Tab-separated table of C-alpha atoms in Angstrom:
chain	number	residue	atom	x	y	z
H	22	MET	CA	-47.222	7.503	-29.245
H	23	GLN	CA	-47.733	8.016	-32.980
H	24	LYS	CA	-45.273	6.178	-35.211
H	25	ASN	CA	-44.111	9.350	-37.004
H	26	LEU	CA	-43.533	11.113	-33.697
H	27	PHE	CA	-41.546	8.169	-32.332
H	28	THR	CA	-39.291	7.890	-35.404
H	29	ILE	CA	-38.636	11.643	-35.535
H	30	LEU	CA	-37.770	11.560	-31.824
H	31	LEU	CA	-35.379	8.643	-32.342
H	32	GLY	CA	-33.851	10.329	-35.392
H	33	GLY	CA	-33.322	13.453	-33.297
H	34	ILE	CA	-31.546	11.378	-30.633
H	35	PHE	CA	-29.232	9.957	-33.308
H	36	SER	CA	-28.577	13.472	-34.652
H	37	LEU	CA	-27.396	14.698	-31.256
H	38	ALA	CA	-25.347	11.540	-30.736
H	39	ILE	CA	-23.509	12.211	-34.020
H	40	ALA	CA	-22.959	15.941	-33.636
H	41	MET	CA	-22.516	16.394	-29.897
H	42	GLY	CA	-21.852	13.079	-28.198
H	43	ILE	CA	-19.326	11.967	-30.824
H	44	GLY	CA	-18.498	14.904	-33.116
H	45	ARG	CA	-17.809	17.239	-30.214
H	46	PHE	CA	-17.150	15.218	-27.071
H	47	SER	CA	-15.240	12.201	-28.375
H	48	TYR	CA	-12.279	14.610	-28.486
H	49	THR	CA	-12.309	14.531	-24.685
H	50	VAL	CA	-11.733	10.778	-24.446
H	51	ILE	CA	-9.326	10.564	-27.426
H	52	LEU	CA	-7.272	13.562	-26.240
H	53	PRO	CA	-4.910	11.651	-23.879
H	54	TYR	CA	-4.062	9.197	-26.671
H	55	MET	CA	-3.409	12.027	-29.118
H	56	GLN	CA	-1.244	13.921	-26.626
H	57	SER	CA	0.781	10.812	-25.833
H	58	ALA	CA	1.435	10.034	-29.496
H	59	GLU	CA	1.832	13.548	-30.921
H	60	LYS	CA	3.433	15.229	-27.863
H	61	PHE	CA	1.441	18.479	-27.797
H	62	SER	CA	0.807	20.551	-24.673
H	63	SER	CA	-2.321	21.202	-22.618
H	64	SER	CA	-2.439	24.730	-24.030
H	65	THR	CA	-2.574	23.308	-27.577
H	66	ALA	CA	-5.281	20.884	-26.448
H	67	GLY	CA	-7.246	23.839	-25.114
H	68	PHE	CA	-6.808	25.838	-28.320
H	69	LEU	CA	-8.022	22.862	-30.378
H	70	ALA	CA	-11.139	22.690	-28.236
H	71	THR	CA	-11.575	26.446	-28.603
H	72	SER	CA	-11.355	26.118	-32.381
H	73	ASN	CA	-14.277	23.695	-32.271
H	74	TYR	CA	-16.317	25.964	-30.024
H	75	PHE	CA	-15.492	29.013	-32.126
H	76	GLY	CA	-16.993	27.108	-35.039
H	77	TYR	CA	-19.968	26.263	-32.820
H	78	PHE	CA	-20.347	29.963	-32.021
H	79	VAL	CA	-20.226	30.956	-35.706
H	80	GLY	CA	-22.747	28.258	-36.588
H	81	ALA	CA	-25.075	29.333	-33.790
H	82	VAL	CA	-24.963	32.976	-34.910
H	83	LEU	CA	-25.700	31.944	-38.491
H	84	THR	CA	-28.682	29.819	-37.478
H	85	GLY	CA	-30.031	32.767	-35.480
H	86	LYS	CA	-29.820	35.066	-38.503
H	87	MET	CA	-30.711	32.747	-41.398
H	88	ASP	CA	-34.266	32.090	-42.522
H	89	LEU	CA	-34.362	28.304	-42.233
H	90	GLN	CA	-38.072	27.913	-41.617
H	91	ASN	CA	-38.769	25.852	-44.750
H	92	LYS	CA	-35.317	24.291	-45.172
H	93	LYS	CA	-34.639	22.728	-41.779
H	94	THR	CA	-34.461	19.132	-42.998
H	95	LEU	CA	-32.130	19.949	-45.903
H	96	TYR	CA	-29.704	21.948	-43.758
H	97	LEU	CA	-29.808	19.307	-41.024
H	98	ARG	CA	-28.791	16.571	-43.464
H	99	ILE	CA	-25.988	18.654	-44.986
H	100	SER	CA	-24.693	19.539	-41.513
H	101	LEU	CA	-24.732	15.908	-40.423
H	102	LEU	CA	-22.653	14.940	-43.454
H	103	PHE	CA	-20.086	17.622	-42.596
H	104	SER	CA	-20.006	16.417	-38.985
H	105	ILE	CA	-19.348	12.819	-40.042
H	106	LEU	CA	-16.749	13.872	-42.605
H	107	THR	CA	-14.811	16.045	-40.144
H	108	THR	CA	-14.840	13.276	-37.524
H	109	ALA	CA	-13.215	10.944	-40.074
H	110	MET	CA	-10.738	13.615	-41.223
H	111	MET	CA	-9.328	13.982	-37.701
H	112	GLY	CA	-7.799	10.537	-38.192
H	113	LEU	CA	-6.307	11.350	-41.579
H	114	SER	CA	-3.816	14.025	-40.528
H	115	SER	CA	-1.261	14.710	-37.785
H	116	ASN	CA	-0.923	18.397	-38.654
H	117	ILE	CA	-2.122	20.581	-35.785
H	118	PHE	CA	-3.063	23.491	-38.072
H	119	ILE	CA	-5.237	21.183	-40.176
H	120	TRP	CA	-6.819	19.962	-36.936
H	121	TYR	CA	-7.741	23.560	-36.112
H	122	ILE	CA	-9.592	23.864	-39.425
H	123	ILE	CA	-11.296	20.485	-39.086
H	124	ARG	CA	-12.441	21.160	-35.538
H	125	PHE	CA	-13.733	24.594	-36.564
H	126	ILE	CA	-15.843	23.130	-39.398
H	127	SER	CA	-17.048	20.393	-37.074
H	128	GLY	CA	-18.151	23.068	-34.603
H	129	VAL	CA	-20.119	24.958	-37.255
H	130	ALA	CA	-21.852	21.745	-38.290
H	131	SER	CA	-22.676	20.737	-34.725
H	132	ALA	CA	-24.326	24.107	-34.015
H	133	PHE	CA	-26.536	23.771	-37.076
H	134	ILE	CA	-27.427	20.209	-36.094
H	135	PHE	CA	-28.222	21.101	-32.498
H	136	VAL	CA	-30.401	24.089	-33.384
H	137	LEU	CA	-32.172	22.483	-36.351
H	138	ALA	CA	-32.734	19.085	-34.742
H	139	SER	CA	-33.987	20.801	-31.577
H	140	SER	CA	-36.331	23.038	-33.552
H	141	ILE	CA	-37.728	20.150	-35.635
H	142	VAL	CA	-38.175	17.733	-32.749
H	143	LEU	CA	-39.460	20.247	-30.184
H	144	ASP	CA	-41.983	21.621	-32.684
H	145	VAL	CA	-43.181	18.088	-33.494
H	146	LEU	CA	-43.481	17.224	-29.812
H	147	ALA	CA	-45.433	20.427	-29.183
H	148	LYS	CA	-47.867	19.658	-32.029
H	149	GLY	CA	-48.430	16.192	-30.580
H	150	ASP	CA	-48.776	17.593	-27.053
H	151	LYS	CA	-45.712	15.589	-26.049
H	152	SER	CA	-43.357	18.392	-25.004
H	153	HIS	CA	-42.612	16.492	-21.808
H	154	LEU	CA	-40.622	14.044	-23.967
H	155	SER	CA	-37.998	16.665	-24.806
H	156	GLY	CA	-35.749	15.094	-22.179
H	157	ILE	CA	-35.692	11.872	-24.172
H	158	PHE	CA	-34.560	13.800	-27.248
H	159	TYR	CA	-31.674	15.504	-25.435
H	160	SER	CA	-30.521	12.163	-24.052
H	161	GLY	CA	-28.926	11.698	-27.485
H	162	VAL	CA	-25.851	13.572	-26.296
H	163	GLY	CA	-25.404	11.156	-23.389
H	164	VAL	CA	-25.934	8.223	-25.731
H	165	GLY	CA	-23.139	9.494	-27.982
H	166	ILE	CA	-20.804	10.161	-25.038
H	167	ALA	CA	-21.399	6.707	-23.561
H	168	LEU	CA	-20.899	5.031	-26.953
H	169	SER	CA	-17.631	6.882	-27.545
H	170	GLY	CA	-16.431	6.109	-24.022
H	171	ILE	CA	-17.140	2.404	-24.502
H	172	ILE	CA	-15.632	1.908	-27.963
H	173	VAL	CA	-12.720	4.354	-28.006
H	174	SER	CA	-10.354	2.185	-25.926
H	175	PRO	CA	-10.893	-0.979	-28.021
H	176	LEU	CA	-10.597	1.025	-31.242
H	177	HIS	CA	-7.401	2.649	-30.004
H	178	LYS	CA	-5.855	-0.680	-29.088
H	179	ALA	CA	-6.594	-2.027	-32.569
H	180	PHE	CA	-6.048	1.029	-34.769
H	181	GLU	CA	-4.297	3.741	-32.686
H	182	TRP	CA	-5.877	7.175	-32.272
H	183	GLN	CA	-6.169	7.768	-36.036
H	184	GLY	CA	-8.292	4.658	-36.579
H	185	THR	CA	-10.386	5.586	-33.557
H	186	TRP	CA	-11.627	8.763	-35.250
H	187	ILE	CA	-12.398	6.881	-38.456
H	188	GLY	CA	-14.201	4.092	-36.597
H	189	LEU	CA	-16.387	6.656	-34.821
H	190	ALA	CA	-17.187	8.278	-38.176
H	191	LEU	CA	-18.333	4.925	-39.570
H	192	LEU	CA	-20.623	4.480	-36.577
H	193	CYS	CA	-22.059	7.955	-37.240
H	194	LEU	CA	-22.597	7.081	-40.896
H	195	ALA	CA	-24.691	4.073	-39.894
H	196	LEU	CA	-26.846	6.261	-37.623
H	197	PHE	CA	-27.191	8.851	-40.402
H	198	ILE	CA	-29.030	6.342	-42.601
H	199	PHE	CA	-31.833	6.122	-40.056
H	200	ILE	CA	-31.983	9.908	-39.765
H	201	LEU	CA	-32.510	10.183	-43.530
H	202	LEU	CA	-35.474	7.839	-43.247
H	203	TRP	CA	-37.065	9.267	-40.127
H	204	VAL	CA	-36.430	13.004	-39.690
H	205	ASN	CA	-38.483	15.380	-41.804
H	206	ASP	CA	-39.973	18.631	-40.522
H	207	GLN	CA	-42.734	18.435	-43.137
H	208	LYS	CA	-44.310	15.359	-41.523
H	209	THR	CA	-47.685	16.068	-39.977
H	210	ILE	CA	-48.312	15.164	-36.371
H	211	ALA	CA	-51.924	15.311	-35.252
H	212	LYS	CA	-52.632	17.615	-32.342
H	213	THR	CA	-53.844	15.701	-29.307
H	214	GLU	CA	-55.807	16.919	-26.363
H	215	SER	CA	-53.891	17.252	-23.132
H	216	SER	CA	-55.268	15.590	-20.044
H	217	SER	CA	-52.482	16.793	-17.794
H	218	THR	CA	-53.460	18.231	-14.439
H	219	SER	CA	-49.931	18.905	-13.236
H	220	PRO	CA	-49.039	22.415	-12.028
H	221	SER	CA	-48.241	24.881	-14.800
H	222	PHE	CA	-45.846	27.782	-14.609
H	223	GLN	CA	-46.225	30.955	-16.594
H	224	HIS	CA	-42.838	31.707	-18.050
H	225	PRO	CA	-40.965	34.943	-17.332
H	226	PRO	CA	-41.621	37.846	-19.750
H	227	SER	CA	-39.620	38.308	-22.929
H	228	SER	CA	-37.653	41.133	-21.289
H	229	TRP	CA	-36.127	38.571	-18.890
H	230	ILE	CA	-34.611	36.527	-21.722
H	231	LYS	CA	-31.346	38.474	-21.421
H	232	TRP	CA	-30.698	36.908	-18.009
H	233	LEU	CA	-31.236	33.448	-19.418
H	234	ILE	CA	-28.827	34.175	-22.268
H	235	ILE	CA	-26.164	35.538	-19.866
H	236	ALA	CA	-26.526	32.608	-17.451
H	237	TYR	CA	-26.404	30.104	-20.292
H	238	GLY	CA	-23.230	31.712	-21.612
H	239	LEU	CA	-21.585	31.488	-18.179
H	240	GLU	CA	-22.673	27.856	-17.986
H	241	GLY	CA	-20.965	27.237	-21.322
H	242	LEU	CA	-17.749	28.795	-20.042
H	243	GLY	CA	-17.762	26.832	-16.798
H	244	TYR	CA	-18.938	23.339	-17.709
H	245	ILE	CA	-16.645	22.966	-20.705
H	246	ILE	CA	-13.509	22.895	-18.518
H	247	THR	CA	-14.623	19.565	-17.114
H	248	GLY	CA	-16.093	18.591	-20.474
H	249	THR	CA	-12.696	19.015	-22.155
H	250	PHE	CA	-10.168	17.916	-19.541
H	251	ILE	CA	-11.790	15.444	-17.122
H	252	VAL	CA	-10.367	12.396	-18.936
H	253	ALA	CA	-6.943	14.028	-19.238
H	254	ILE	CA	-7.025	14.817	-15.501
H	255	ALA	CA	-7.785	11.161	-14.754
H	256	ASP	CA	-5.070	10.025	-17.163
H	257	GLU	CA	-2.457	12.282	-15.509
H	258	SER	CA	-3.490	11.493	-11.936
H	259	LYS	CA	-1.155	9.155	-10.035
H	260	SER	CA	-3.959	8.216	-7.637
H	261	PHE	CA	-6.387	7.177	-10.384
H	262	LEU	CA	-5.583	3.545	-11.167
H	263	TYR	CA	-8.241	2.693	-13.764
H	264	ASP	CA	-8.666	3.232	-17.500
H	265	SER	CA	-9.290	6.975	-17.837
H	266	ALA	CA	-11.970	6.298	-20.488
H	267	THR	CA	-14.199	4.853	-17.747
H	268	VAL	CA	-14.592	8.365	-16.363
H	269	TRP	CA	-16.163	9.398	-19.654
H	270	ILE	CA	-18.434	6.346	-19.702
H	271	VAL	CA	-19.758	7.388	-16.278
H	272	ALA	CA	-20.426	10.905	-17.601
H	273	GLY	CA	-22.288	9.544	-20.623
H	274	LEU	CA	-24.391	7.076	-18.657
H	275	ALA	CA	-25.341	9.788	-16.174
H	276	ALA	CA	-26.305	12.100	-19.040
H	277	ILE	CA	-28.740	9.676	-20.712
H	278	PRO	CA	-31.570	9.827	-18.111
H	279	SER	CA	-30.650	13.288	-16.821
H	280	CYS	CA	-32.686	15.230	-19.367
H	281	ILE	CA	-35.844	13.283	-18.544
H	282	LEU	CA	-35.312	13.708	-14.808
H	283	TRP	CA	-34.557	17.421	-15.012
H	284	SER	CA	-37.439	18.179	-17.378
H	285	THR	CA	-39.799	16.292	-15.028
H	286	PHE	CA	-38.467	18.261	-12.076
H	287	ALA	CA	-38.846	21.515	-14.040
H	288	LYS	CA	-42.502	20.764	-14.786
H	289	LYS	CA	-43.189	20.163	-11.089
H	290	ALA	CA	-41.019	22.836	-9.441
H	291	GLY	CA	-40.578	25.444	-12.177
H	292	TYR	CA	-38.068	25.824	-14.982
H	293	VAL	CA	-36.037	28.640	-13.430
H	294	LEU	CA	-35.719	26.867	-10.081
H	295	ALA	CA	-34.713	23.623	-11.797
H	296	LEU	CA	-32.084	25.459	-13.832
H	297	ILE	CA	-30.578	27.037	-10.718
H	298	CYS	CA	-30.486	23.703	-8.868
H	299	ALA	CA	-28.799	21.953	-11.791
H	300	MET	CA	-26.128	24.646	-12.110
H	301	VAL	CA	-25.340	24.590	-8.385
H	302	LEU	CA	-24.959	20.798	-8.440
H	303	GLN	CA	-22.755	21.021	-11.498
H	304	GLY	CA	-20.525	23.639	-9.862
H	305	ILE	CA	-20.029	21.327	-6.888
H	306	GLY	CA	-19.084	18.491	-9.210
H	307	VAL	CA	-16.611	20.627	-11.148
H	308	PHE	CA	-14.839	21.418	-7.868
H	309	PHE	CA	-14.410	17.797	-6.699
H	310	PRO	CA	-11.064	17.134	-8.494
H	311	VAL	CA	-9.610	20.196	-6.752
H	312	LEU	CA	-10.181	18.436	-3.433
H	313	SER	CA	-8.768	15.122	-4.652
H	314	GLU	CA	-7.874	13.350	-7.890
H	315	ASN	CA	-8.600	9.853	-6.594
H	316	ALA	CA	-11.116	7.553	-8.262
H	317	LEU	CA	-14.046	8.489	-6.000
H	318	SER	CA	-13.626	12.216	-6.617
H	319	LEU	CA	-13.156	11.900	-10.383
H	320	TYR	CA	-16.047	9.496	-10.849
H	321	ALA	CA	-18.261	11.736	-8.701
H	322	SER	CA	-17.222	14.764	-10.747
H	323	ALA	CA	-17.930	12.921	-14.008
H	324	PHE	CA	-21.288	11.718	-12.690
H	325	LEU	CA	-22.441	15.198	-11.642
H	326	PHE	CA	-21.149	16.632	-14.922
H	327	GLY	CA	-23.116	14.077	-16.929
H	328	ALA	CA	-26.159	14.349	-14.678
H	329	THR	CA	-26.456	18.118	-15.153
H	330	PHE	CA	-24.932	19.562	-18.333
H	331	MET	CA	-27.565	18.266	-20.776
H	332	GLY	CA	-30.303	18.727	-18.197
H	333	ILE	CA	-29.329	22.400	-18.117
H	334	THR	CA	-29.499	22.531	-21.906
H	335	THR	CA	-32.904	20.830	-21.890
H	336	ILE	CA	-34.365	23.266	-19.378
H	337	ALA	CA	-32.757	26.392	-20.855
H	338	THR	CA	-33.799	25.691	-24.447
H	339	SER	CA	-37.310	24.655	-23.409
H	340	LEU	CA	-37.664	27.805	-21.322
H	341	GLY	CA	-36.338	29.972	-24.150
H	342	ARG	CA	-38.840	28.417	-26.541
H	343	GLN	CA	-41.675	29.069	-24.074
H	344	ILE	CA	-40.693	32.719	-23.687
H	345	LEU	CA	-40.312	33.315	-27.448
H	346	PRO	CA	-42.208	30.537	-29.249
H	347	VAL	CA	-42.419	32.150	-32.716
H	348	ASN	CA	-39.582	31.054	-35.065
H	349	SER	CA	-38.125	28.891	-32.316
H	350	HIS	CA	-34.881	28.323	-34.211
H	351	ARG	CA	-33.968	31.993	-33.697
H	352	ILE	CA	-34.033	32.028	-29.887
H	353	LEU	CA	-32.372	28.603	-29.893
H	354	GLY	CA	-29.699	30.129	-32.116
H	355	PHE	CA	-29.117	33.076	-29.772
H	356	LEU	CA	-28.973	30.839	-26.697
H	357	THR	CA	-26.607	28.470	-28.464
H	358	ALA	CA	-24.413	31.395	-29.555
H	359	SER	CA	-24.088	32.599	-25.953
H	360	TYR	CA	-23.299	29.066	-24.814
H	361	ALA	CA	-20.773	28.660	-27.611
H	362	LEU	CA	-19.053	31.942	-26.746
H	363	GLY	CA	-18.486	30.669	-23.216
H	364	GLN	CA	-17.252	27.326	-24.540
H	365	MET	CA	-14.871	29.119	-26.875
H	366	ILE	CA	-13.204	31.071	-24.066
H	367	GLY	CA	-13.039	28.334	-21.403
H	368	PRO	CA	-10.704	25.690	-22.892
H	369	SER	CA	-8.057	28.203	-24.011
H	370	ILE	CA	-7.816	29.778	-20.572
H	371	ALA	CA	-7.822	26.366	-18.888
H	372	GLY	CA	-5.194	24.961	-21.251
H	373	VAL	CA	-2.832	27.913	-20.774
H	374	LEU	CA	-3.287	27.818	-16.983
H	375	ALA	CA	-2.575	24.086	-16.960
H	376	ALA	CA	0.560	24.561	-19.062
H	377	ILE	CA	1.839	27.348	-16.790
H	378	THR	CA	0.967	25.805	-13.414
H	379	ASN	CA	1.161	22.113	-14.395
H	380	SER	CA	-2.263	21.716	-12.783
H	381	HIS	CA	-5.926	21.945	-13.782
H	382	HIS	CA	-6.989	23.033	-10.305
H	383	TYR	CA	-6.986	26.775	-10.972
H	384	SER	CA	-9.204	26.493	-14.036
H	385	LEU	CA	-11.587	24.163	-12.191
H	386	MET	CA	-11.902	26.661	-9.331
H	387	GLY	CA	-12.599	29.433	-11.828
H	388	ALA	CA	-15.164	27.278	-13.614
H	389	THR	CA	-16.972	26.605	-10.338
H	390	PHE	CA	-17.120	30.338	-9.593
H	391	VAL	CA	-18.445	31.178	-13.074
H	392	ILE	CA	-21.192	28.538	-12.891
H	393	PHE	CA	-22.339	29.825	-9.494
H	394	ILE	CA	-22.473	33.401	-10.855
H	395	GLY	CA	-24.599	32.114	-13.723
H	396	ALA	CA	-27.015	30.530	-11.257
H	397	LEU	CA	-27.276	33.844	-9.382
H	398	CYS	CA	-28.172	35.628	-12.628
H	399	LEU	CA	-31.305	33.494	-12.848
H	400	GLY	CA	-32.567	34.426	-9.390
H	401	SER	CA	-34.826	37.256	-10.589
H	402	GLY	CA	-36.848	34.747	-12.604
H	403	LEU	CA	-38.043	32.902	-9.504
H	404	LYS	CA	-40.622	35.599	-8.687
H	405	TYR	CA	-42.588	34.792	-11.828
H	406	GLU	CA	-42.820	31.117	-10.910
H	407	LYS	CA	-43.814	31.949	-7.340
H	408	ARG	CA	-46.581	34.179	-8.661
H	409	ASN	CA	-47.983	31.269	-10.669
H	410	LEU	CA	-47.963	28.910	-7.678
H	411	ALA	CA	-50.496	31.129	-5.958
């Protein structure tokens, strides 16, 4: 692998770790500590998550409309700074309304980072005929989740929840230095000749993209229930006897190799089929805590969540880029906006239901149903892959 390609890939991993693994998802593992100290309800927790995903939605829409073709690196760096700053600011206030604003800005920044980093790295990989490495790039989210799961408990013990946010921001700042050195969309990667003889799949036509966008939006609505509340469910469960943060570590560790495994499966079996399989597995995992909230069920749920949610993102964004390869940041922006819209709706509904019923079971059942519907929406795309197997 060329040195420039390797460093851009690693810088992309760090970008996703900052924006998604830590900037977005560290809220999940810090949430029980914040609720215990500040005494706010599950509905408020859901609204705070929604504020972040509303920002993510706004950012995704903006990236889909803005002409960023020659300014990707600049906007990526600015967005990363905002992500780091908002992570630190969460530890500097106990005012819920200020949290809403901070989480919103963080969401906007994370959407820009996801779309721009994806566009830069995927384009570089394509030029170097290394698109199969996209799974390594998306493992950055799992890296960030695992890191936050590992260090949040020690940070909390030493500095309470406020210092935990600030400590995570300092970690992100250290990673940002490497991104400044390594990630630049103007770097030239020499085109290499492909020697691959693996089966290829012609992608569905551009008219089918609407089904991918709808399914991806339903995925966003469904997966985020587990993504927001799984640690809180473990923390509240009387039959779960371990540190609730370990659930999040399992999710992060499962997420790290998942993108590579799912992208490999997609190349062999077809992208649409792989996407359907991943969503069905995820729906099963989301439902596990409804059956039981013991350690086995919660760890299994966290494992299947981690093993699928970024794999789904890897496959969906790669498929979208194949269907509409020109100005890739635009289709990535539209897909991300649909995903963000689902994420924005899910936590609020789940939080209110939990506050009313004193249980997360109803929202988990609804999330399972929504994810399965999303998988069904993709079914019409299988005929194109079958045609190419002939």
